[in-house]
Amino acid sequence: MKLLVTLVWGLLCTVAVQVMAAEDDVLAPPHALYPAPKVTLRWINPGETGGLAAEGSYDNNQGQLGVLNAGGAVTATGHPFFAPLGSNGRACISCHQPQDAMSLSLDSIRRQWQVTQGQDPIFAAVDGANCPHLPQQDPASHSLLLDRGLFRVFLPWPPRDAAGKAIEPEFSIEVVRDPTGCNLHPQHGLHSAQPMVSVYRRPRPAANLKYPTHQNFGVSSFIGKNGLPTARDPDTGKPTSMNLMADARAPSLRAQAADAAATHLQRLAPLTKAQLDAIVAFEGQIYVAQQIDRQAGSLIEPNGPTAFGPRALLKGEAGVLGNNTSRWVFPMEGKWTTLSRGNGAAQDARNAARESIARGHDVFMFRTFWIRDSMHLNSVGLGNPTKRTCATCHGMHMTGMDTANGWMDIGSTNLPWAREAPLNPWTTQKPEMPLFKLTCRNDIAPHPFLGRVIYTQDPGRALISGRCNDIGTIVMQQLRALSARAPYFSNGSAHSLRDVVDFYDRRYNIGYSELEKQDLANFLGAL
Amino acid sequence: MKSLQRGITLLLASVSGAAVAAMPDGAQRNFVACPIVRDTASVPCWLAEYEGELYFLTLQTDVSAPVNPPMLGHKVLVEGRRTDKPRICGGIVLEPVRLSVLPTLDANCNQLLPAEAQYNLTFEPPRPPGPSKGRLAFNTLDVQQAEVAPQRVEKHFSIGYDFEGRVGFKHPALLQPVLDYALAIKATSIDIEGHRGAALLSDGTILNESPQLAQRRAQQVAELLQGAGLIGPRYTVRWIDAATAPNGSDDSPQRRVDITVKP
């Protein structure tokens, strides 16, 4: 059955690609009321000439993404962000495509598999496959990338500190389940000559980066949530916000680029200073956000809410706590709460959609629920449980990130909350994700919510810090341009924004009404 | 200890004298219990029962609160003084009160009570359960600004802990002034002395913090300061392993690390 679905899907996808090619990549406007500019879906290959215009628009299922290249048009030729700098043909652009909000959507991944018959560099064995030893021409060897948009991230065990010295971890790690074969592989696995733990994660958007790299509220010499020393930027010596990547292992964009070049691009020599400068400068000038909603029309009309569109992110102040009624996380200014009717069906439908977005905002900001057993939230003085709202954690003005060091365990990778394949005699569904058993040492305090033995699909920050309390904690990411880059959560376990809302509803026993769920998903989709 | 730099001197001090068990004074209430959460129309109250009485511990506010709520799933050590203030959420108000979440998980501590009209707060809480009006509820966590060109004099700092606690979310505000001052005066020497404490409960029981905790606290503080970039001074790290005899009224200050920054 799965094979049949795959074949049908593949056929449809091929047809769709051919149609797009035949139409010069032009798609129809997403709606009638606010016709979109002429838009294109365009994959940028490493080494292509051309580049990125000062402004771009890209259709997606929810409407249209806006990409603002605030520094002006960039020529790709010779630019290190666009050039294949490593040995596997990849460039930064490979996994940070403008059409996907400088990340990579599952739709695009699947399309590239079809278009290139799996030859696109994103499918490189090193991390575009479930494990390098697998037969690379077989789509099953890339199932986590093709099914969930996940790349392999391989990290040394035990963890290393910034100087490369081994950290004595507070826990031991065992491989309970290894569906990819990588964690027990004699060359790539935990018991290999160079022990590695392979986890599988989504690429994050290389855009709006002044926010995750801010030097504002919550950044100091000590991590606000646990008192440990904050990672410092090796170039400036300043403490960082530690909000880059799923595990905050890179303290700066330069460090991230250097790490990505060595691992994802398989570059053997370090990037030059000029290359790093150019990459970081380019990343710093890109802003992405949804700008048209399929139902609600333009999100960036004059006199509309100031939360929306990429220009709002350019203008916004970074690192400001917005979980309040003075700065707001996503400023709506009370607009769209009650709109007129009777101006025709199309206008009425648009206004109804805008009201739904406004209600979704209020759910995000004001709908309380009991947040419980979430490490680095319930452990930082709010109590367990704490009666708060989405904006409590997603509090950074304009992005909904955490202003402070943002790794947290909401259960997206830790059992019992992580999405697992149901095992029973009536299904052939098999687990896709690895499962690890981590046992915290007896000479340290147990994890306050999960005890000493923790099962997880991805230990998250703990693979960097070695700390029991960090097991399964993931740096929360920005809530912008979500419609352009499904699936969601670091392990791709939510295929839609509705899946995201449903996860929270289950996890925290919120009891959202159907309307609240729809409104919240619509609001998130408009960001 | 391995991560401490060369040049650190380790001294192990000891104190003699056994803890003398005496009963805390009449207004003091020191006990270990499961915390209880009671919802209200605004923020939840945190309560605990002891000897048939219900005590109010604190409200949910935010991270800046001088007293932070405990955790369901754990027992809490309550060290507080009974007051005659009007009850809050049905509980006798303890003030001041010190709450320490005990590390061991306890699934029996799981009582979340629904809101009832008679337990609504009679005052506006320091912050609502949702967005604030734009500031933290309290200013106690504001990091002290280092003096501009401070005098190069020896200065003492004390870092307090919850019972059985190590460094946590409260400590950046305590460690930052140490770091700032040491950097400002170009300190040549940092003396660190760790302590562990004991708590005399209202029923006469004495709870002792774990052995080696004084050592771990002292070493951790040294590592944190070094990790934060304070690598110039010479560190002297010592600890007093014996807990001071508790008296039931001021036991919590014994759980500390003393730091002396020398020019």
Coordinates of C-alpha atoms in Angstrom, one line a residue, chain A residues 72-426:
Chain A
G72 CA 19.8 44.6 -2.0
A73 CA 20.1 42.0 -4.8
V74 CA 22.8 39.5 -4.5
T75 CA 24.6 37.9 -7.4
A76 CA 25.1 34.2 -6.9
T77 CA 28.1 33.8 -9.0
G78 CA 31.1 33.2 -6.8
H79 CA 29.1 34.0 -3.6
P80 CA 30.0 31.4 -0.9
F81 CA 26.4 31.0 0.2
F82 CA 25.5 29.8 -3.3
A83 CA 28.8 28.1 -4.4
P84 CA 29.4 24.4 -3.8
L85 CA 32.3 24.8 -1.4
G86 CA 32.6 21.2 -0.3
S87 CA 33.2 17.8 -1.8
N88 CA 29.6 16.7 -2.2
G89 CA 28.3 19.4 -4.5
R90 CA 26.2 21.1 -1.8
A91 CA 26.1 24.8 -1.0
C92 CA 24.4 26.6 1.8
I93 CA 21.6 27.4 -0.6
S94 CA 21.0 23.6 -0.9
C95 CA 19.2 23.4 2.4
H96 CA 18.2 27.1 2.7
Q97 CA 16.1 27.8 -0.3
P98 CA 14.3 31.2 -0.6
Q99 CA 11.0 29.5 -1.7
D100 CA 11.1 27.5 1.6
A101 CA 11.8 30.5 3.8
M102 CA 15.5 29.8 3.7
S103 CA 14.8 26.3 5.1
L104 CA 13.7 23.2 3.2
S105 CA 10.1 22.0 2.9
L106 CA 9.2 18.4 2.6
D107 CA 7.4 19.3 -0.7
S108 CA 10.6 20.7 -2.1
I109 CA 12.6 17.7 -0.9
R110 CA 10.3 15.3 -2.6
R111 CA 10.2 17.3 -5.7
Q112 CA 14.0 17.3 -5.9
W113 CA 14.0 13.6 -5.5
Q114 CA 11.7 13.2 -8.5
V115 CA 13.3 15.8 -10.7
T116 CA 16.9 14.6 -10.1
Q117 CA 16.1 10.9 -9.5
G118 CA 17.7 11.3 -6.1
Q119 CA 20.9 12.8 -7.5
D120 CA 20.5 16.3 -5.9
P121 CA 23.3 17.0 -3.5
I122 CA 20.8 17.3 -0.7
F123 CA 20.5 13.5 -0.8
A124 CA 24.3 13.1 -0.1
A125 CA 25.1 10.0 1.8
V126 CA 26.7 11.8 4.7
D127 CA 23.5 13.1 6.1
G128 CA 20.9 13.1 3.3
A129 CA 20.6 9.4 3.8
N130 CA 19.5 7.6 6.9
C131 CA 23.0 6.3 7.1
P132 CA 26.0 6.6 4.7
H133 CA 26.3 2.8 4.4
L134 CA 22.9 2.3 2.8
P135 CA 22.4 1.9 -0.9
Q136 CA 22.0 5.5 -2.0
Q137 CA 19.8 4.9 -5.1
D138 CA 17.1 3.4 -3.0
P139 CA 14.5 6.0 -1.7
A140 CA 14.1 3.8 1.4
S141 CA 17.6 4.8 2.3
H142 CA 16.5 8.4 2.5
S143 CA 13.2 7.7 4.1
L144 CA 13.6 10.2 7.0
L145 CA 14.4 12.9 4.5
L146 CA 11.6 12.0 2.1
D147 CA 9.0 11.2 4.8
R148 CA 9.8 13.9 7.4
G149 CA 12.3 16.3 6.0
L150 CA 15.1 15.1 8.4
F151 CA 18.8 15.3 7.9
R152 CA 21.2 13.2 9.9
V153 CA 23.1 15.0 12.6
F154 CA 26.0 13.0 13.9
L155 CA 27.5 14.1 17.2
P156 CA 30.5 12.7 19.1
W157 CA 30.0 10.6 22.1
P158 CA 30.9 11.6 24.8
P159 CA 30.2 15.2 24.1
R160 CA 33.0 17.7 23.6
D161 CA 33.4 21.1 25.0
A162 CA 34.2 24.2 22.9
A163 CA 37.9 23.3 23.1
G164 CA 37.2 19.8 21.9
K165 CA 37.8 18.2 25.2
A166 CA 35.6 15.3 26.2
I167 CA 32.9 16.1 28.8
E168 CA 32.0 13.5 31.4
P169 CA 28.3 13.1 30.8
E170 CA 25.8 12.8 33.6
F171 CA 24.1 9.9 31.9
S172 CA 24.9 6.8 29.9
I173 CA 23.3 6.1 26.6
E174 CA 22.0 2.9 25.0
V175 CA 20.5 2.3 21.6
V176 CA 17.1 0.7 22.1
R177 CA 15.9 0.9 18.5
D178 CA 17.9 1.6 15.4
P179 CA 15.6 1.6 12.4
T180 CA 18.2 3.5 10.3
G181 CA 21.0 1.1 11.2
C182 CA 23.3 4.0 11.9
N183 CA 23.5 4.1 15.6
L184 CA 24.7 0.5 15.8
H185 CA 26.7 0.5 12.7
P186 CA 30.3 -0.6 13.2
Q187 CA 31.7 2.4 11.3
H188 CA 29.1 5.2 12.1
G189 CA 27.6 4.1 15.4
L190 CA 27.8 4.5 19.1
H191 CA 30.3 1.7 19.4
S192 CA 32.5 2.6 16.5
A193 CA 36.1 3.6 16.7
Q194 CA 34.9 7.2 16.8
P195 CA 31.7 6.9 18.7
M196 CA 28.8 8.9 17.2
V197 CA 25.2 9.4 18.0
S198 CA 23.0 10.0 15.0
V199 CA 19.9 12.0 15.4
Y200 CA 17.6 13.4 12.7
R201 CA 16.5 17.0 12.5
R202 CA 14.9 19.6 10.3
P203 CA 17.0 22.4 8.8
R204 CA 16.2 25.8 10.4
P205 CA 15.6 29.0 8.4
A206 CA 18.6 31.1 7.6
A207 CA 16.6 34.2 7.8
N208 CA 15.4 36.8 10.4
L209 CA 18.6 36.0 12.1
K210 CA 19.0 39.2 14.1
Y211 CA 16.5 37.7 16.4
P212 CA 18.1 34.4 17.3
T213 CA 21.5 36.1 17.6
H214 CA 20.3 39.1 19.6
Q215 CA 22.3 40.7 22.4
N216 CA 19.4 42.0 24.3
F217 CA 17.1 40.8 27.1
G218 CA 18.2 37.6 28.7
V219 CA 21.7 37.5 27.4
S220 CA 24.4 37.6 30.1
S221 CA 27.4 35.7 31.3
F222 CA 25.3 33.0 32.9
I223 CA 22.5 31.0 31.4
G224 CA 19.3 32.3 32.8
K225 CA 17.7 28.9 33.2
N226 CA 20.4 26.9 34.9
G227 CA 23.1 29.3 36.0
L228 CA 25.9 27.7 33.9
P229 CA 28.3 29.8 31.9
T230 CA 26.9 31.2 28.6
A231 CA 28.6 30.2 25.4
R232 CA 30.7 33.1 24.1
D233 CA 31.2 34.2 20.5
P234 CA 34.7 33.1 19.8
D235 CA 35.3 36.1 17.6
T236 CA 33.9 38.8 19.9
G237 CA 34.2 37.2 23.3
K238 CA 30.6 38.3 24.1
P239 CA 28.0 36.0 25.7
T240 CA 25.5 34.8 23.1
S241 CA 21.8 34.1 23.2
M242 CA 22.4 30.4 22.5
N243 CA 19.4 30.2 20.3
L244 CA 21.0 28.9 17.1
M245 CA 20.4 25.4 15.9
A246 CA 18.3 22.7 17.7
D247 CA 20.9 22.2 20.3
A248 CA 22.7 25.6 20.5
R249 CA 26.0 23.9 19.7
A250 CA 27.1 26.8 17.5
P251 CA 27.5 30.0 19.5
S252 CA 27.5 32.3 16.4
L253 CA 26.6 32.3 12.7
R254 CA 30.2 32.1 11.8
A255 CA 30.6 29.0 13.9
Q256 CA 27.5 27.5 12.5
A257 CA 28.7 28.2 8.9
A258 CA 32.0 26.6 9.7
D259 CA 30.4 23.6 11.2
A260 CA 28.0 23.2 8.3
A261 CA 30.8 23.5 5.8
A262 CA 32.7 20.7 7.5
T263 CA 29.8 18.4 8.0
H264 CA 26.9 19.0 5.6
L265 CA 29.1 20.2 2.7
Q266 CA 32.0 17.8 3.6
R267 CA 34.5 20.5 3.0
L268 CA 38.0 19.5 4.0
A269 CA 39.6 22.9 4.5
P270 CA 38.2 25.6 6.7
L271 CA 36.2 28.4 5.1
T272 CA 38.2 31.5 4.6
K273 CA 37.5 34.7 6.5
A274 CA 36.2 36.3 3.4
Q275 CA 33.8 33.4 2.8
L276 CA 32.6 33.5 6.3
D277 CA 32.1 37.2 6.2
A278 CA 30.1 37.0 3.0
I279 CA 27.9 34.1 4.3
V280 CA 27.1 35.8 7.6
A281 CA 26.5 39.2 5.9
F282 CA 24.1 37.6 3.5
E283 CA 22.2 35.6 6.1
G284 CA 21.9 38.8 8.2
Q285 CA 20.0 40.6 5.5
I286 CA 17.3 38.1 4.7
Y287 CA 13.8 38.4 6.2
V288 CA 11.0 36.0 5.5
A289 CA 7.4 35.9 6.5
Q290 CA 4.1 35.0 5.0
Q291 CA 2.6 38.0 3.1
I292 CA -0.6 36.7 1.6
D293 CA -3.0 34.3 3.2
R294 CA -5.0 32.1 0.9
Q295 CA -8.2 33.0 2.7
A296 CA -7.5 36.3 4.4
G297 CA -5.8 38.0 1.5
S298 CA -2.9 40.4 1.9
L299 CA -1.3 40.4 5.3
I300 CA 0.6 43.5 4.6
E301 CA -1.9 46.1 3.6
P302 CA -1.4 49.6 4.9
N303 CA -3.2 50.1 8.2
G304 CA -3.2 46.3 8.8
P305 CA -1.6 44.6 11.8
T306 CA 2.1 45.4 12.0
A307 CA 3.0 41.8 12.9
F308 CA 2.9 40.5 9.3
G309 CA 5.2 40.4 6.4
P310 CA 9.0 40.4 6.1
R311 CA 9.3 44.2 6.4
A312 CA 7.9 43.9 9.9
L313 CA 10.8 41.7 10.8
L314 CA 13.2 44.1 9.3
K315 CA 11.8 46.9 11.4
G316 CA 11.3 44.9 14.6
E317 CA 13.6 45.2 17.6
A318 CA 15.5 42.1 18.3
G319 CA 15.6 40.4 21.7
V320 CA 12.7 42.2 23.2
L321 CA 10.4 40.3 25.6
G322 CA 6.9 40.5 24.0
N323 CA 4.9 38.5 26.4
N324 CA 3.2 41.6 27.6
T325 CA 0.6 44.1 26.5
S326 CA 3.1 46.8 25.8
R327 CA 5.4 45.3 23.1
W328 CA 3.4 42.1 22.2
V329 CA 5.0 39.1 20.7
F330 CA 3.1 39.6 17.4
P331 CA 1.6 43.1 17.4
M332 CA -1.9 43.1 16.0
E333 CA -3.1 46.4 17.5
G334 CA -6.5 44.9 18.0
K335 CA -7.1 44.9 14.3
W336 CA -9.3 42.4 12.4
T337 CA -11.3 41.5 15.5
T338 CA -14.6 42.5 14.1
L339 CA -14.9 43.2 10.4
S340 CA -17.9 44.1 8.3
R341 CA -20.1 41.7 6.3
G342 CA -22.4 42.1 3.3
N343 CA -19.9 43.3 0.8
G344 CA -20.1 40.2 -1.3
A345 CA -19.2 36.6 -0.6
A346 CA -15.6 36.9 -1.4
Q347 CA -15.1 39.9 0.8
D348 CA -17.1 38.3 3.6
A349 CA -15.0 35.2 3.4
R350 CA -11.8 37.3 3.5
N351 CA -13.1 39.1 6.6
A352 CA -14.1 35.9 8.3
A353 CA -10.6 34.6 7.7
R354 CA -9.0 37.7 9.1
E355 CA -11.2 37.5 12.2
S356 CA -10.0 33.9 12.6
I357 CA -6.4 35.0 12.5
A358 CA -7.2 37.7 15.1
R359 CA -8.9 35.1 17.3
G360 CA -5.9 32.8 16.8
H361 CA -3.7 35.6 18.1
D362 CA -5.7 35.9 21.2
V363 CA -5.6 32.2 21.8
F364 CA -1.8 32.4 21.5
M365 CA -1.5 35.3 23.9
F366 CA -4.4 34.9 26.3
R367 CA -5.7 31.3 26.4
T368 CA -4.3 29.9 29.6
F369 CA -3.6 26.2 30.2
W370 CA -1.6 24.2 32.6
I371 CA 2.0 23.8 31.4
R372 CA 3.5 20.8 33.2
D373 CA 6.7 18.8 33.4
S374 CA 8.5 20.8 30.8
M375 CA 12.1 21.1 31.6
H376 CA 13.6 24.6 31.6
L377 CA 10.1 26.1 31.9
N378 CA 8.6 24.5 34.9
S379 CA 12.0 24.4 36.5
V380 CA 12.8 28.1 36.3
G381 CA 10.6 29.5 39.1
L382 CA 7.1 29.4 37.6
G383 CA 6.1 26.3 39.4
N384 CA 5.0 22.9 38.1
P385 CA 2.4 23.2 36.8
T386 CA 2.1 26.8 35.8
K387 CA -1.1 28.3 34.4
R388 CA 0.2 30.4 31.5
T389 CA -0.2 30.8 27.7
C390 CA 1.6 30.0 24.5
A391 CA 3.3 33.4 24.7
T392 CA 4.9 32.5 28.0
C393 CA 7.5 30.4 26.2
H394 CA 7.1 31.9 22.8
G395 CA 7.8 35.3 24.1
M396 CA 10.3 37.1 21.9
H397 CA 8.9 40.1 20.0
M398 CA 8.3 39.3 16.3
T399 CA 9.5 35.7 16.3
G400 CA 7.9 33.9 19.2
M401 CA 11.3 32.4 20.2
D402 CA 12.6 32.5 23.7
T403 CA 14.6 35.6 24.5
A404 CA 16.7 33.6 26.9
N405 CA 18.6 30.5 26.0
G406 CA 15.7 28.6 24.4
W407 CA 16.2 24.9 24.8
M408 CA 13.2 23.3 26.5
D409 CA 11.6 19.9 26.6
I410 CA 8.0 19.9 25.5
G411 CA 7.9 16.2 24.8
S412 CA 8.5 16.4 21.0
T413 CA 11.4 13.9 21.3
N414 CA 11.1 12.5 24.8
L415 CA 8.7 9.6 25.6
P416 CA 6.0 9.4 26.6
W417 CA 4.9 12.4 24.5
A418 CA 6.9 12.0 21.3
R419 CA 5.0 10.7 18.3
E420 CA 5.6 7.0 18.0
A421 CA 4.3 4.5 15.5
P422 CA 1.5 2.5 17.1
L423 CA 2.6 -1.1 17.5
N424 CA -0.1 -3.7 17.3
P425 CA -1.1 -6.8 15.3
W426 CA -3.3 -4.8 13.0

